C-alpha cells in the first residue's frame, strides 16, 4: 500500500544544515525520527558536514522539514542551492596523492636494487619499468602543480609551484633520455617522492580549511530567509526573502527575525536589534515605528509593511562595507609565498650557474645537465612545502579540540603579530543573551524549579529557552504539568497537581524578568541580564601578559558600555557605528599596530574584515562568522589568549622549519654543485629533511593548552 | 634472475590492486562523511532494518 503511494508522488531531495548534531545519538534520533513520517521517503545524516539529506514528496516544503526536525529537537536551516554541499578542497588532491605514493614506493623498490649494484640488462629492465610507472604517474600527480605554475607564469608571476614544476619536468625528461640511451642514473624516484611529499602537504592544508569551513557553515543561517506574507484578503503565505517587494505586508511571529526593513502597521512588541546595532536592551516598537531586517521580534506578532528589501536594507549596506575591507586583506601575502618569491629565482640562478660552470670547466653538456638537475632536485622545496602546512594543520587540530576553529591558515601568521585588540561588548565580552540571575535560581525551591523548567520548556520564547537551559544545567528535571497554554505577550499557563501555575511577563517591571507564580503559593521574580562571559577577567589578564593592549569598542549606548568597562577595567568607546569601528582600526593600523578585532554582530562585520586578524564567538551572526578568521564555540573567553598563544607557537615552529629546510639546503647544495650527489643521496636527503620538519611540527599538538 | 620476472609483475599487480581499491572507495563515497561513519558503528540498530 505504502509502496504504491511512494511511487505515485514525485519526490525531490532537500539538504538541511543541522548545526546542533554532534554524536551517534543525534544521528539515530534524526534518522529514526524522520523515518516513517508522512511524505518523507528517506533521510541520511552527514555528520562531517552537519547536514541531513532528505528525500521527500514534492508536496512537502523545506519549511515543513524544518518543523519536522524541530519536533525531534534540532534546529535546522535549508541549504541554499539545494544539493550544494560546499565542495571539498582536499578531495581532488586525494587521487593524485594516492597515485604519487603508489608510484613512488614501487619505483623506490626498483631504485634500491639499482643502487645496490644491479648491472647491465637487469638495470636497463628496472629503469624501463620505472619509466613505465613513473612517467604517467608524474604526468597525473603533477597536474595540480603544473596548473598552478602555468597560471602564475601566465600572469608573469612566480610561486612555489614554478621551481617544483620545472624541477620535476626536467628531471623526468632527463631520466627518460637516460633510460632510452641506457644511461647509469634515473631520477624517477626523486621526482615522485617530491610530488608525494608536496601533495601530502597540500592535502593537509586543504583538509584543515575544509574542516573549519564545514564547522562554520554549520553555524550559519541565523538570518531570516523569508516571511509570512499577508495578502489583501487576509490569507497567509510563506514567501522567500528574494520574493518580497516594497509595499508587501508581512506578519512576523514572536521569536522570528525580520527579512526586510519596514514600518509596523499593527501590533506592539519589543525588538532585539543587537545584530545590527549591538544594543543589548530590546527596543519597543508599535504602529508607525521603523524596524530593520535582521532584528528579532521578541514578544508578540506584528504586521510590517515592507519598505526596503534585499540590497537596499541596512543589513546589505553593512555587507558592502565589509566586502571592501575584505578586499584589502586579500592583499596580504602568505609567508610561504613570500619565501617562494626569494627562493625560486635563487634556485634557478644557482642551477643555471652550475650548468654554465661545468660547461666552462669542460665537462660536456650531458654531465653538466645532470649536475644542474641534481641541484634543482636537491633544492626542490620539499621540506619548505611542508614547513608551513604541517605546522598549521597540527596547531589547528589542537585548537579545534579546544573548541576554536581556524578558517584560514594565514590567520596564524596574522594573529601571531597582533599587539592591539578591540573587543565588542554585546555577545563578545558578554554572552549576548539574557541569562537568569544565578542567585535567584539558587534560592528557588526544588519543586518550584522543576515547575518553572516544565513551563519554560513549552515555549520557544528566548527568555523561556534561557531559563530552561539554565535550570537543566543545574540538574533540575521537569515535572509533569497539564493543560499547558502559551498566550503570546503574556506567558505560559498550566495546571500542576491541581494548582494553577504560570510563567508570565511581570507588569511594570524594570528591565527584563519573568515571574513564576504558583496558585496559593509564593511568587518568584527571576531577573534576566546579559552577563560577562565566564573567565572574562582571567582571559583579559592573560592577553595583557601576551603584550596585547585591550579596549572596548561598542555600538551600545554609553551607560551600558560604562558598566562593562568598569567591570573589566578597560577603556571603552561607546556609540560606535560600523563605519566608526572600521575607521578606528584603520587609524591604529596607520600607527603601525597590528589589530585583533573580536566581535560577533553584523555591526562588527566591517571591523572584523578590516582588522589584521579577527575572532568571533560561535554565537555570532552569519556575517560575523564569515568575516572572522577564527571562531570559538565555547562560552569561555579564555579562547582568546589560547588562540594568540597557539598562533605564536605555530609561527615559532614554522620559522624553525624554514631554518631546518634551508639549513639542509646549505649542506646539500655545495655537494650537488660539486657533482657528488647521485639519485640515492638526493632521495635520502629529501626524506630526511621532510621527516625532521614533520617531527618538529608535531610538537604543536599541545599548542592549545 | 628468473625470479624477477615473476616477482616484479606480482609486486606491481598488488600495488595496482591497492590503488584501484582506493579509487573505488573514493568514487563510492567512502570519504564523504568520516565523522559520521565513525559515529555510526555506535548506533545499536538490531531491532529495526534501516
XYZ file of C-alpha atoms in Angstrom:
755
model
C 0.000 0.000 0.000
C 2.633 2.483 1.045
C 4.915 1.302 -1.699
C 2.280 2.209 -4.275
C 1.772 5.698 -2.912
C 5.539 6.159 -2.817
C 5.757 5.557 -6.495
C 2.814 7.759 -7.295
C 4.090 11.001 -5.876
C 7.106 12.711 -7.364
C 9.925 13.110 -4.864
C 12.746 15.576 -4.512
C 15.824 15.893 -2.350
C 16.466 18.669 0.133
C 19.610 19.308 2.121
C 19.213 20.840 5.562
C 22.011 22.201 7.717
C 21.689 20.973 11.294
C 24.403 22.635 13.378
C 23.317 21.032 16.644
C 24.208 17.405 15.959
C 27.497 16.025 17.123
C 27.278 12.340 18.034
C 25.934 8.933 17.166
C 22.873 9.544 19.326
C 21.978 12.618 17.283
C 22.310 10.645 14.028
C 19.971 7.914 15.139
C 17.492 10.336 16.720
C 17.223 12.300 13.484
C 17.150 9.350 11.101
C 14.695 7.375 13.216
C 12.616 10.444 13.958
C 12.242 11.197 10.279
C 11.685 7.600 9.183
C 8.045 6.819 8.571
C 6.850 10.413 8.800
C 4.239 11.184 6.140
C 5.829 12.411 2.939
C 9.401 11.522 3.874
C 10.927 8.721 1.822
C 14.409 8.549 3.263
C 16.936 10.586 5.173
C 20.673 10.416 5.601
C 22.791 12.357 8.066
C 26.237 13.593 7.112
C 27.919 14.326 10.421
C 31.112 15.779 8.943
C 29.162 18.453 7.073
C 26.459 18.688 9.766
C 23.816 18.144 7.122
C 20.789 15.960 6.601
C 19.808 14.919 3.099
C 16.099 14.138 2.910
C 14.224 12.604 0.011
C 10.591 13.621 0.284
C 7.398 14.184 -1.681
C 7.281 17.334 -3.709
C 4.227 18.455 -1.733
C 6.394 18.732 1.373
C 8.214 22.066 1.517
C 11.544 22.857 3.139
C 9.692 24.662 5.923
C 7.767 21.514 6.801
C 11.035 19.620 7.039
C 12.473 22.277 9.361
C 9.354 21.940 11.531
C 9.757 18.163 11.441
C 13.336 18.424 12.723
C 12.267 20.951 15.329
C 9.796 18.361 16.627
C 12.696 15.937 17.043
C 14.606 18.658 18.826
C 17.076 20.060 16.319
C 17.316 23.474 14.782
C 17.665 23.233 11.023
C 18.067 25.553 8.103
C 17.556 24.730 4.431
C 20.780 24.872 2.435
C 20.616 27.366 -0.367
C 21.292 25.976 -3.809
C 19.538 22.752 -2.761
C 22.125 19.991 -3.084
C 25.144 22.262 -2.959
C 27.189 20.807 -0.167
C 30.225 23.060 -0.066
C 32.834 21.459 -2.315
C 35.812 19.988 -0.556
C 39.261 21.266 -1.440
C 41.015 18.168 -0.182
C 39.045 15.605 -2.201
C 40.535 16.437 -5.624
C 44.036 16.033 -4.156
C 43.449 12.551 -2.727
C 43.657 10.721 -6.056
C 46.936 12.386 -7.180
C 48.375 11.725 -3.720
C 47.461 8.045 -3.919
C 48.948 7.705 -7.399
C 52.141 9.515 -6.440
C 52.503 7.438 -3.281
C 51.948 4.154 -5.107
C 54.361 5.031 -7.896
C 56.997 6.410 -5.526
C 57.011 3.236 -3.446
C 57.323 0.908 -6.444
C 59.941 2.960 -8.225
C 61.858 3.294 -4.977
C 61.997 -0.501 -4.659
C 63.418 -0.781 -8.153
C 65.851 2.054 -7.476
C 67.140 0.382 -4.333
C 68.041 -2.648 -6.462
C 69.854 -0.414 -8.926
C 71.739 1.359 -6.139
C 72.737 -1.922 -4.576
C 74.502 -2.823 -7.777
C 72.211 -4.128 -10.500
C 74.127 -4.140 -13.762
C 73.614 -4.429 -17.474
C 70.333 -5.799 -18.729
C 68.833 -6.022 -15.217
C 69.444 -2.324 -14.657
C 68.023 -1.487 -18.063
C 64.939 -3.562 -17.285
C 64.479 -1.878 -13.916
C 64.884 1.541 -15.477
C 62.323 0.731 -18.145
C 59.799 -0.484 -15.581
C 60.460 2.636 -13.507
C 59.829 4.793 -16.549
C 56.627 2.933 -17.367
C 55.298 3.570 -13.858
C 56.901 6.938 -13.341
C 56.101 8.933 -16.455
C 52.296 8.500 -16.402
C 52.225 8.872 -12.609
C 54.223 12.105 -12.750
C 52.027 13.436 -15.536
C 48.907 12.714 -13.482
C 50.031 13.527 -9.941
C 51.928 16.625 -11.019
C 48.877 18.242 -12.584
C 47.935 20.395 -9.548
C 51.444 21.893 -9.583
C 51.741 22.275 -13.340
C 48.381 24.013 -13.496
C 49.172 26.412 -10.675
C 52.666 27.157 -12.049
C 51.284 27.797 -15.528
C 48.647 30.124 -14.061
C 51.323 32.098 -12.228
C 53.662 32.265 -15.220
C 50.887 33.490 -17.488
C 50.390 36.420 -15.133
C 54.176 36.948 -15.210
C 54.497 35.986 -11.564
C 56.221 33.128 -9.840
C 55.194 30.925 -6.943
C 56.420 27.846 -5.158
C 54.968 25.670 -7.927
C 57.219 27.095 -10.633
C 60.527 25.657 -9.356
C 58.703 22.440 -8.431
C 57.253 22.044 -11.915
C 60.477 22.910 -13.689
C 62.469 20.558 -11.469
C 60.062 17.680 -11.911
C 59.649 18.108 -15.668
C 63.377 18.427 -16.389
C 64.237 15.524 -14.078
C 61.652 13.328 -15.781
C 62.786 14.319 -19.267
C 66.450 13.667 -18.474
C 65.638 10.334 -16.784
C 63.687 9.272 -19.851
C 66.655 10.175 -22.032
C 68.953 8.180 -19.733
C 66.667 5.158 -19.890
C 66.413 5.240 -23.676
C 70.171 5.629 -24.121
C 70.915 3.000 -21.446
C 72.453 5.503 -19.029
C 73.553 4.974 -15.458
C 71.160 7.045 -13.329
C 67.456 7.768 -13.431
C 65.675 10.290 -11.209
C 62.099 8.991 -11.335
C 62.167 8.077 -7.653
C 63.272 11.566 -6.632
C 60.646 13.290 -8.750
C 57.873 11.016 -7.489
C 58.891 11.296 -3.877
C 58.960 15.050 -4.202
C 55.425 15.023 -5.573
C 54.250 12.691 -2.800
C 55.622 14.869 -0.018
C 54.323 18.071 -1.568
C 50.881 16.623 -2.263
C 50.740 15.423 1.332
C 51.427 18.990 2.465
C 48.781 20.407 0.142
C 46.205 17.835 1.184
C 46.774 18.586 4.867
C 46.397 22.289 4.179
C 43.149 21.761 2.260
C 41.773 19.365 4.866
C 42.289 21.936 7.573
C 40.371 24.534 5.614
C 37.602 22.055 4.759
C 37.173 21.060 8.365
C 36.961 24.602 9.681
C 34.706 25.713 6.855
C 32.185 22.949 7.338
C 32.147 23.750 11.045
C 31.456 27.397 10.359
C 28.995 26.640 7.569
C 27.016 24.632 10.064
C 26.792 27.563 12.450
C 25.464 29.838 9.729
C 21.884 30.553 8.928
C 20.589 32.938 11.572
C 19.214 35.480 9.140
C 15.591 35.212 8.110
C 15.223 33.601 4.704
C 11.627 34.536 4.192
C 8.458 35.874 5.726
C 4.767 35.136 6.110
C 3.043 37.465 3.657
C -0.446 38.755 4.471
C -2.490 39.098 1.281
C -5.191 41.770 0.927
C -7.883 39.166 1.615
C -6.168 38.219 4.867
C -4.763 34.889 3.727
C -1.219 33.957 4.725
C 1.510 32.547 2.512
C 5.217 31.920 3.104
C 7.498 33.682 0.650
C 11.281 33.616 0.439
C 13.143 36.847 1.179
C 14.005 37.395 -2.505
C 10.330 37.446 -3.447
C 9.389 40.247 -1.056
C 8.716 43.655 -2.586
C 8.283 47.113 -1.003
C 4.658 47.598 -0.010
C 4.043 43.955 0.897
C 2.641 43.334 4.365
C 4.370 40.591 6.338
C 3.418 39.038 9.662
C 6.353 38.451 11.985
C 5.740 35.980 14.795
C 7.376 36.255 18.196
C 10.837 34.732 18.085
C 11.206 35.308 14.358
C 13.687 37.540 12.551
C 12.608 40.200 10.078
C 13.518 39.540 6.474
C 13.188 43.146 5.286
C 13.241 46.757 6.501
C 9.787 48.236 7.069
C 7.247 50.065 9.170
C 4.978 48.477 11.769
C 1.327 48.552 10.690
C -0.276 46.921 13.674
C 0.766 45.174 16.845
C 3.118 46.085 19.623
C 6.271 44.233 20.508
C 9.865 44.615 21.507
C 12.737 44.035 19.124
C 16.229 42.749 19.730
C 18.392 44.864 17.428
C 21.699 43.626 18.783
C 22.565 42.070 15.427
C 22.533 45.490 13.767
C 23.415 47.971 16.479
C 24.998 45.935 19.239
C 22.372 47.407 21.559
C 21.574 44.847 24.237
C 18.287 46.174 25.618
C 15.244 45.333 23.489
C 13.664 48.305 21.724
C 9.899 48.722 21.950
C 8.061 49.227 18.688
C 4.445 49.862 17.826
C 2.431 51.056 14.840
C 4.343 53.644 12.819
C 7.827 52.692 14.074
C 10.591 51.658 11.715
C 12.011 48.133 12.033
C 15.079 46.720 10.321
C 15.860 43.433 8.610
C 17.834 41.080 10.841
C 16.205 42.213 14.093
C 14.480 39.653 16.268
C 10.850 40.084 17.272
C 10.673 39.175 20.955
C 7.159 39.397 22.332
C 4.137 39.430 20.071
C 3.285 39.048 16.405
C 3.313 42.279 14.402
C 2.334 43.188 10.853
C 5.007 45.093 8.980
C 4.762 46.962 5.689
C 7.980 46.274 3.781
C 9.927 49.428 2.840
C 13.226 48.025 1.572
C 14.337 44.532 0.629
C 17.492 42.737 -0.425
C 20.326 45.057 -1.389
C 18.537 48.188 -0.109
C 18.356 47.158 3.548
C 20.638 48.451 6.290
C 21.929 44.917 6.509
C 23.110 44.938 2.915
C 24.798 48.301 3.412
C 26.960 46.840 6.155
C 27.721 43.867 3.938
C 29.073 46.235 1.273
C 31.374 47.953 3.784
C 32.670 44.530 4.696
C 33.341 43.422 1.184
C 35.523 46.454 0.558
C 37.519 45.760 3.719
C 37.928 42.084 2.866
C 39.489 43.006 -0.463
C 42.153 44.983 1.385
C 43.046 41.977 3.427
C 43.338 39.638 0.464
C 46.424 41.639 -0.490
C 48.218 40.002 2.433
C 50.960 37.745 1.095
C 51.394 34.465 2.902
C 54.738 33.625 4.397
C 55.259 30.603 2.160
C 54.651 32.696 -0.950
C 56.996 35.396 0.270
C 59.635 32.734 0.796
C 58.962 31.341 -2.682
C 59.473 34.764 -4.236
C 63.026 34.838 -2.935
C 63.648 31.129 -3.225
C 62.608 30.390 -6.787
C 64.899 32.876 -8.559
C 67.794 31.924 -6.280
C 67.430 28.226 -7.054
C 67.097 28.753 -10.799
C 70.091 31.038 -10.909
C 72.103 28.509 -8.925
C 71.185 25.653 -11.270
C 71.910 27.763 -14.343
C 75.276 28.867 -12.919
C 76.146 25.260 -12.105
C 75.403 24.236 -15.674
C 77.435 27.128 -17.072
C 80.274 26.485 -14.629
C 80.636 22.823 -15.563
C 80.412 23.654 -19.271
C 83.230 26.177 -18.859
C 85.195 23.603 -16.926
C 84.836 21.384 -19.970
C 82.549 18.684 -18.621
C 80.400 18.287 -21.726
C 76.738 19.210 -21.952
C 75.375 15.865 -20.748
C 77.320 15.783 -17.496
C 76.719 19.480 -16.892
C 72.997 18.988 -17.327
C 72.935 16.010 -14.956
C 74.685 18.010 -12.263
C 72.457 21.063 -12.802
C 69.403 18.841 -12.431
C 70.700 17.298 -9.266
C 70.972 20.850 -7.928
C 67.346 21.504 -8.940
C 66.108 18.294 -7.356
C 68.053 18.654 -4.157
C 66.886 22.246 -3.714
C 63.303 21.476 -4.583
C 61.323 22.918 -1.707
C 60.178 19.603 -0.327
C 60.676 20.430 3.318
C 59.795 24.048 2.554
C 56.474 22.914 1.101
C 55.745 21.007 4.290
C 57.139 23.635 6.671
C 54.031 25.796 6.825
C 51.067 23.441 6.229
C 52.134 20.707 8.637
C 52.656 23.197 11.465
C 49.322 24.860 10.757
C 47.415 21.606 10.480
C 48.779 20.293 13.757
C 48.078 23.586 15.533
C 44.585 23.947 14.109
C 43.811 20.365 15.095
C 44.887 21.168 18.635
C 42.791 24.344 18.631
C 39.787 22.510 17.252
C 39.905 20.088 20.148
C 39.854 23.159 22.394
C 36.768 24.458 20.594
C 38.442 27.004 18.340
C 38.056 26.694 14.579
C 40.654 28.224 12.300
C 39.168 29.160 8.961
C 42.326 30.088 7.127
C 45.939 29.037 7.560
C 47.252 32.549 7.032
C 45.225 33.570 10.106
C 48.012 32.115 12.256
C 50.555 34.388 10.633
C 48.391 37.464 11.104
C 47.218 36.565 14.605
C 50.756 35.916 15.832
C 51.745 39.532 15.172
C 48.794 41.090 16.977
C 49.658 43.690 19.635
C 46.354 45.538 19.970
C 42.885 44.108 20.463
C 39.467 45.712 20.176
C 36.618 43.910 21.848
C 32.958 44.306 21.151
C 30.698 44.297 24.182
C 27.409 42.564 23.428
C 27.884 38.927 22.602
C 31.665 39.098 22.848
C 32.625 40.198 26.341
C 29.128 39.299 27.410
C 27.237 36.195 26.407
C 24.925 38.262 24.220
C 21.816 36.600 25.511
C 19.730 37.161 28.606
C 20.750 34.825 31.412
C 18.609 34.348 34.517
C 20.087 35.689 37.736
C 22.055 32.756 39.223
C 21.439 33.853 42.842
C 17.669 33.810 42.376
C 17.883 30.360 40.776
C 19.977 29.112 43.685
C 17.302 30.219 46.145
C 14.447 28.673 44.157
C 12.956 25.639 45.952
C 13.494 22.385 44.096
C 9.761 21.960 43.467
C 9.328 25.458 42.047
C 12.377 24.998 39.860
C 11.027 21.837 38.265
C 7.675 23.525 37.623
C 9.458 26.508 36.077
C 11.501 24.169 33.877
C 8.358 22.357 32.739
C 6.634 25.635 31.885
C 9.664 27.129 30.166
C 10.209 24.057 28.029
C 6.770 24.574 26.463
C 7.715 27.933 24.991
C 10.087 28.998 22.237
C 10.401 32.495 23.675
C 14.094 33.428 24.139
C 13.642 34.047 27.884
C 11.906 30.710 28.360
C 14.634 28.916 26.478
C 17.345 30.633 28.521
C 15.542 29.727 31.742
C 15.041 26.122 30.662
C 18.706 25.801 29.699
C 19.897 27.310 32.995
C 17.630 25.112 35.113
C 18.516 21.976 33.181
C 22.195 22.803 33.622
C 21.609 22.925 37.382
C 20.345 19.359 37.302
C 16.637 20.062 37.692
C 14.126 17.841 35.872
C 10.773 18.956 34.511
C 7.742 17.844 36.467
C 4.620 16.757 34.546
C 2.121 19.577 34.007
C -1.285 19.629 32.309
C -3.417 21.987 30.220
C -0.427 23.964 29.004
C -1.305 27.128 27.089
C 1.039 29.766 25.776
C -0.528 33.206 25.361
C 1.624 35.475 23.190
C 2.808 38.525 25.050
C 1.635 37.138 28.406
C 3.348 33.880 29.229
C 2.877 30.138 29.674
C -0.013 28.881 31.821
C -0.671 25.366 33.059
C -2.025 23.168 35.843
C 0.303 21.286 38.178
C -1.185 18.761 40.652
C -4.396 20.747 40.757
C -2.826 24.175 41.150
C -2.696 26.953 38.576
C 0.902 27.745 37.693
C 2.232 30.338 35.284
C 5.432 31.764 33.913
C 4.465 35.252 32.846
C 5.761 38.656 31.962
C 5.719 40.829 35.058
C 3.687 44.017 34.820
C 5.661 47.213 35.002
C 8.915 45.540 35.929
C 12.253 47.251 35.482
C 14.487 45.566 32.955
C 13.952 42.037 31.697
C 12.440 39.443 34.016
C 9.905 36.647 34.244
C 7.566 35.910 37.128
C 6.858 32.380 38.280
C 3.552 32.198 40.093
C 2.001 29.156 41.742
C -1.627 29.363 42.777
C -1.988 29.837 46.501
C 1.758 29.920 46.894
C 4.704 32.174 46.503
C 5.607 34.296 43.520
C 9.200 34.457 42.318
C 10.583 37.158 40.127
C 13.541 35.974 38.055
C 15.523 38.886 36.623
C 17.428 38.388 33.372
C 20.550 40.174 32.309
C 23.301 39.840 29.755
C 26.290 38.661 31.733
C 30.046 38.737 31.205
C 31.387 35.533 29.726
C 32.940 33.074 32.155
C 36.693 33.543 32.746
C 36.450 37.034 31.293
C 38.876 38.576 33.800
C 41.420 35.772 33.548
C 41.301 35.919 29.755
C 41.836 39.682 29.616
C 44.702 39.454 32.098
C 46.382 36.741 30.010
C 46.010 38.809 26.848
C 47.674 41.691 28.691
C 50.572 39.414 29.646
C 50.955 38.483 25.989
C 51.593 42.148 25.254
C 48.242 42.869 23.656
C 46.694 46.236 24.570
C 42.949 45.984 25.001
C 39.985 48.272 24.718
C 36.261 48.002 24.185
C 34.510 49.407 21.161
C 30.768 49.002 21.108
C 27.711 50.231 19.310
C 25.797 50.203 22.556
C 24.941 53.381 24.444
C 27.436 54.862 26.884
C 25.685 53.742 30.083
C 25.635 50.048 29.200
C 29.209 50.181 27.947
C 30.438 52.052 31.049
C 29.086 49.268 33.235
C 31.082 46.608 31.386
C 34.137 48.876 31.181
C 34.051 49.239 34.969
C 33.656 45.502 35.450
C 36.600 44.700 33.176
C 38.761 47.742 33.868
C 39.203 48.536 30.185
C 38.917 51.760 28.233
C 35.821 51.879 26.113
C 34.342 53.696 23.180
C 30.558 53.693 23.021
C 28.013 54.563 20.332
C 30.380 53.383 17.587
C 28.741 52.789 14.219
C 30.146 50.019 11.960
C 31.946 52.708 9.976
C 33.464 54.182 13.174
C 34.855 50.820 14.214
C 36.406 50.351 10.821
C 37.935 53.848 10.905
C 39.367 53.244 14.364
C 41.107 50.118 13.116
C 42.433 51.964 10.087
C 43.896 54.674 12.361
C 45.562 52.096 14.605
C 46.976 50.284 11.586
C 48.304 53.540 10.202
C 50.077 53.992 13.545
C 51.833 50.672 12.974
C 49.753 48.493 15.271
C 48.552 45.012 14.367
C 44.926 44.921 15.369
C 42.865 41.962 16.505
C 39.122 42.502 16.347
C 36.881 40.338 18.486
C 33.220 40.758 17.705
C 30.078 38.923 16.828
C 27.387 41.201 15.465
C 26.564 42.289 11.984
C 27.728 45.717 13.110
C 31.183 44.271 13.750
C 31.389 42.699 10.291
C 33.266 45.545 8.582
C 35.678 45.821 11.518
C 36.274 42.057 11.557
C 37.118 42.164 7.883
C 39.348 45.218 8.245
C 41.427 44.106 11.225
C 44.704 42.198 10.806
C 43.096 39.203 12.472
C 39.649 38.600 13.835
C 37.897 36.207 16.163
C 34.171 35.668 16.591
C 32.228 33.585 19.090
C 30.191 30.698 17.693
C 27.004 32.526 18.629
C 27.922 35.336 16.239
C 25.769 36.497 13.360
C 26.249 34.939 9.953
C 28.194 37.989 8.886
C 30.446 37.793 11.916
C 31.192 34.117 11.333
C 32.044 34.697 7.721
C 34.246 37.716 8.332
C 36.224 36.258 11.228
C 39.412 34.200 10.840
C 38.788 32.162 13.956
C 35.571 31.065 15.623
C 35.393 29.813 19.188
C 32.396 27.736 20.137
C 32.585 27.594 23.911
C 31.290 30.302 26.224
C 34.620 30.888 27.962
C 36.625 33.881 26.803
C 39.880 32.031 27.554
C 39.745 31.033 23.896
C 41.271 34.431 23.027
C 44.628 34.154 24.835
C 44.734 30.477 23.889
C 44.401 31.306 20.204
C 47.033 34.040 20.364
C 49.464 31.753 22.199
C 48.850 28.922 19.745
C 49.371 31.260 16.787
C 52.673 32.489 18.199
C 53.820 28.939 18.934
C 52.883 27.944 15.384
C 54.862 30.733 13.828
C 57.833 29.863 16.024
C 57.704 26.294 14.722
C 57.208 27.480 11.138
C 60.322 29.627 11.419
C 62.265 26.684 12.862
C 61.002 24.562 9.981
C 62.236 27.097 7.475
C 65.597 27.172 9.213
C 65.799 23.369 9.133
C 64.809 23.202 5.467
C 67.212 25.935 4.431
C 69.958 24.543 6.642
C 69.637 21.249 4.826
C 69.954 23.070 1.518
C 73.058 24.892 2.679
C 74.641 21.499 3.386
C 73.363 19.676 0.320
C 73.689 22.289 -2.406
C 77.505 22.550 -2.367
C 77.647 18.745 -2.700
C 75.215 18.923 -5.621
C 77.134 21.737 -7.337
C 80.351 19.824 -6.911
C 78.690 16.883 -8.638
C 78.771 14.449 -5.711
C 75.008 13.921 -5.450
C 73.511 10.853 -7.079
C 69.817 9.859 -7.002
C 70.302 7.835 -3.835
C 71.740 10.703 -1.821
C 69.038 13.023 -3.151
C 66.286 10.621 -2.082
C 67.788 10.124 1.370
C 68.346 13.824 1.987
C 64.873 14.717 0.799
C 63.025 12.265 3.049
C 65.246 13.039 5.997
C 64.638 16.783 5.852
C 60.893 16.242 5.395
C 60.707 13.901 8.358
C 62.590 16.362 10.543
C 60.152 19.127 9.595
C 57.101 16.939 10.258
C 58.525 15.791 13.584
C 59.230 19.341 14.661
C 55.670 20.378 13.760
C 54.132 17.556 15.754
C 55.310 19.312 18.902
C 52.371 21.670 18.342
C 49.792 19.054 19.368
C 49.877 20.638 22.799
C 49.810 24.227 21.489
C 46.246 24.930 22.587
C 46.851 24.344 26.266
C 67.268 -13.527 -12.015
C 64.372 -15.557 -13.400
C 62.526 -14.993 -10.176
C 62.436 -11.282 -11.046
C 60.201 -11.975 -13.989
C 57.685 -13.387 -11.543
C 58.159 -11.076 -8.562
C 58.098 -7.822 -10.492
C 54.651 -8.297 -12.015
C 53.330 -9.700 -8.723
C 54.539 -6.671 -6.766
C 53.155 -4.276 -9.359
C 49.815 -6.044 -9.538
C 49.449 -5.987 -5.761
C 50.231 -2.286 -5.682
C 47.862 -1.564 -8.542
C 45.193 -3.553 -6.742
C 45.561 -1.322 -3.699
C 45.415 1.766 -5.873
C 42.308 0.507 -7.645
C 40.667 -0.234 -4.295
C 41.409 3.277 -3.118
C 39.921 4.787 -6.271
C 36.863 2.603 -5.869
C 36.463 3.841 -2.275
C 36.886 7.445 -3.393
C 34.227 7.107 -6.093
C 31.914 5.158 -3.838
C 31.569 7.906 -1.268
C 33.614 6.207 1.442
C 35.296 9.520 2.251
C 32.136 11.644 2.253
C 31.417 11.567 5.956
C 34.348 10.242 8.004
C 32.973 11.631 11.304
C 29.539 10.141 10.683
C 30.892 6.724 9.769
C 32.991 6.692 12.926
C 29.899 7.507 14.992
C 27.509 5.163 13.218
C 29.114 1.991 14.500
C 27.905 3.032 17.934
C 24.261 3.086 16.867
C 22.536 -0.044 18.053
C 20.012 -0.834 15.344
C 19.431 -4.550 15.778
C 15.705 -4.132 16.265
C 14.880 -2.364 13.022
C 16.140 -2.604 9.474
C 17.399 0.854 8.420
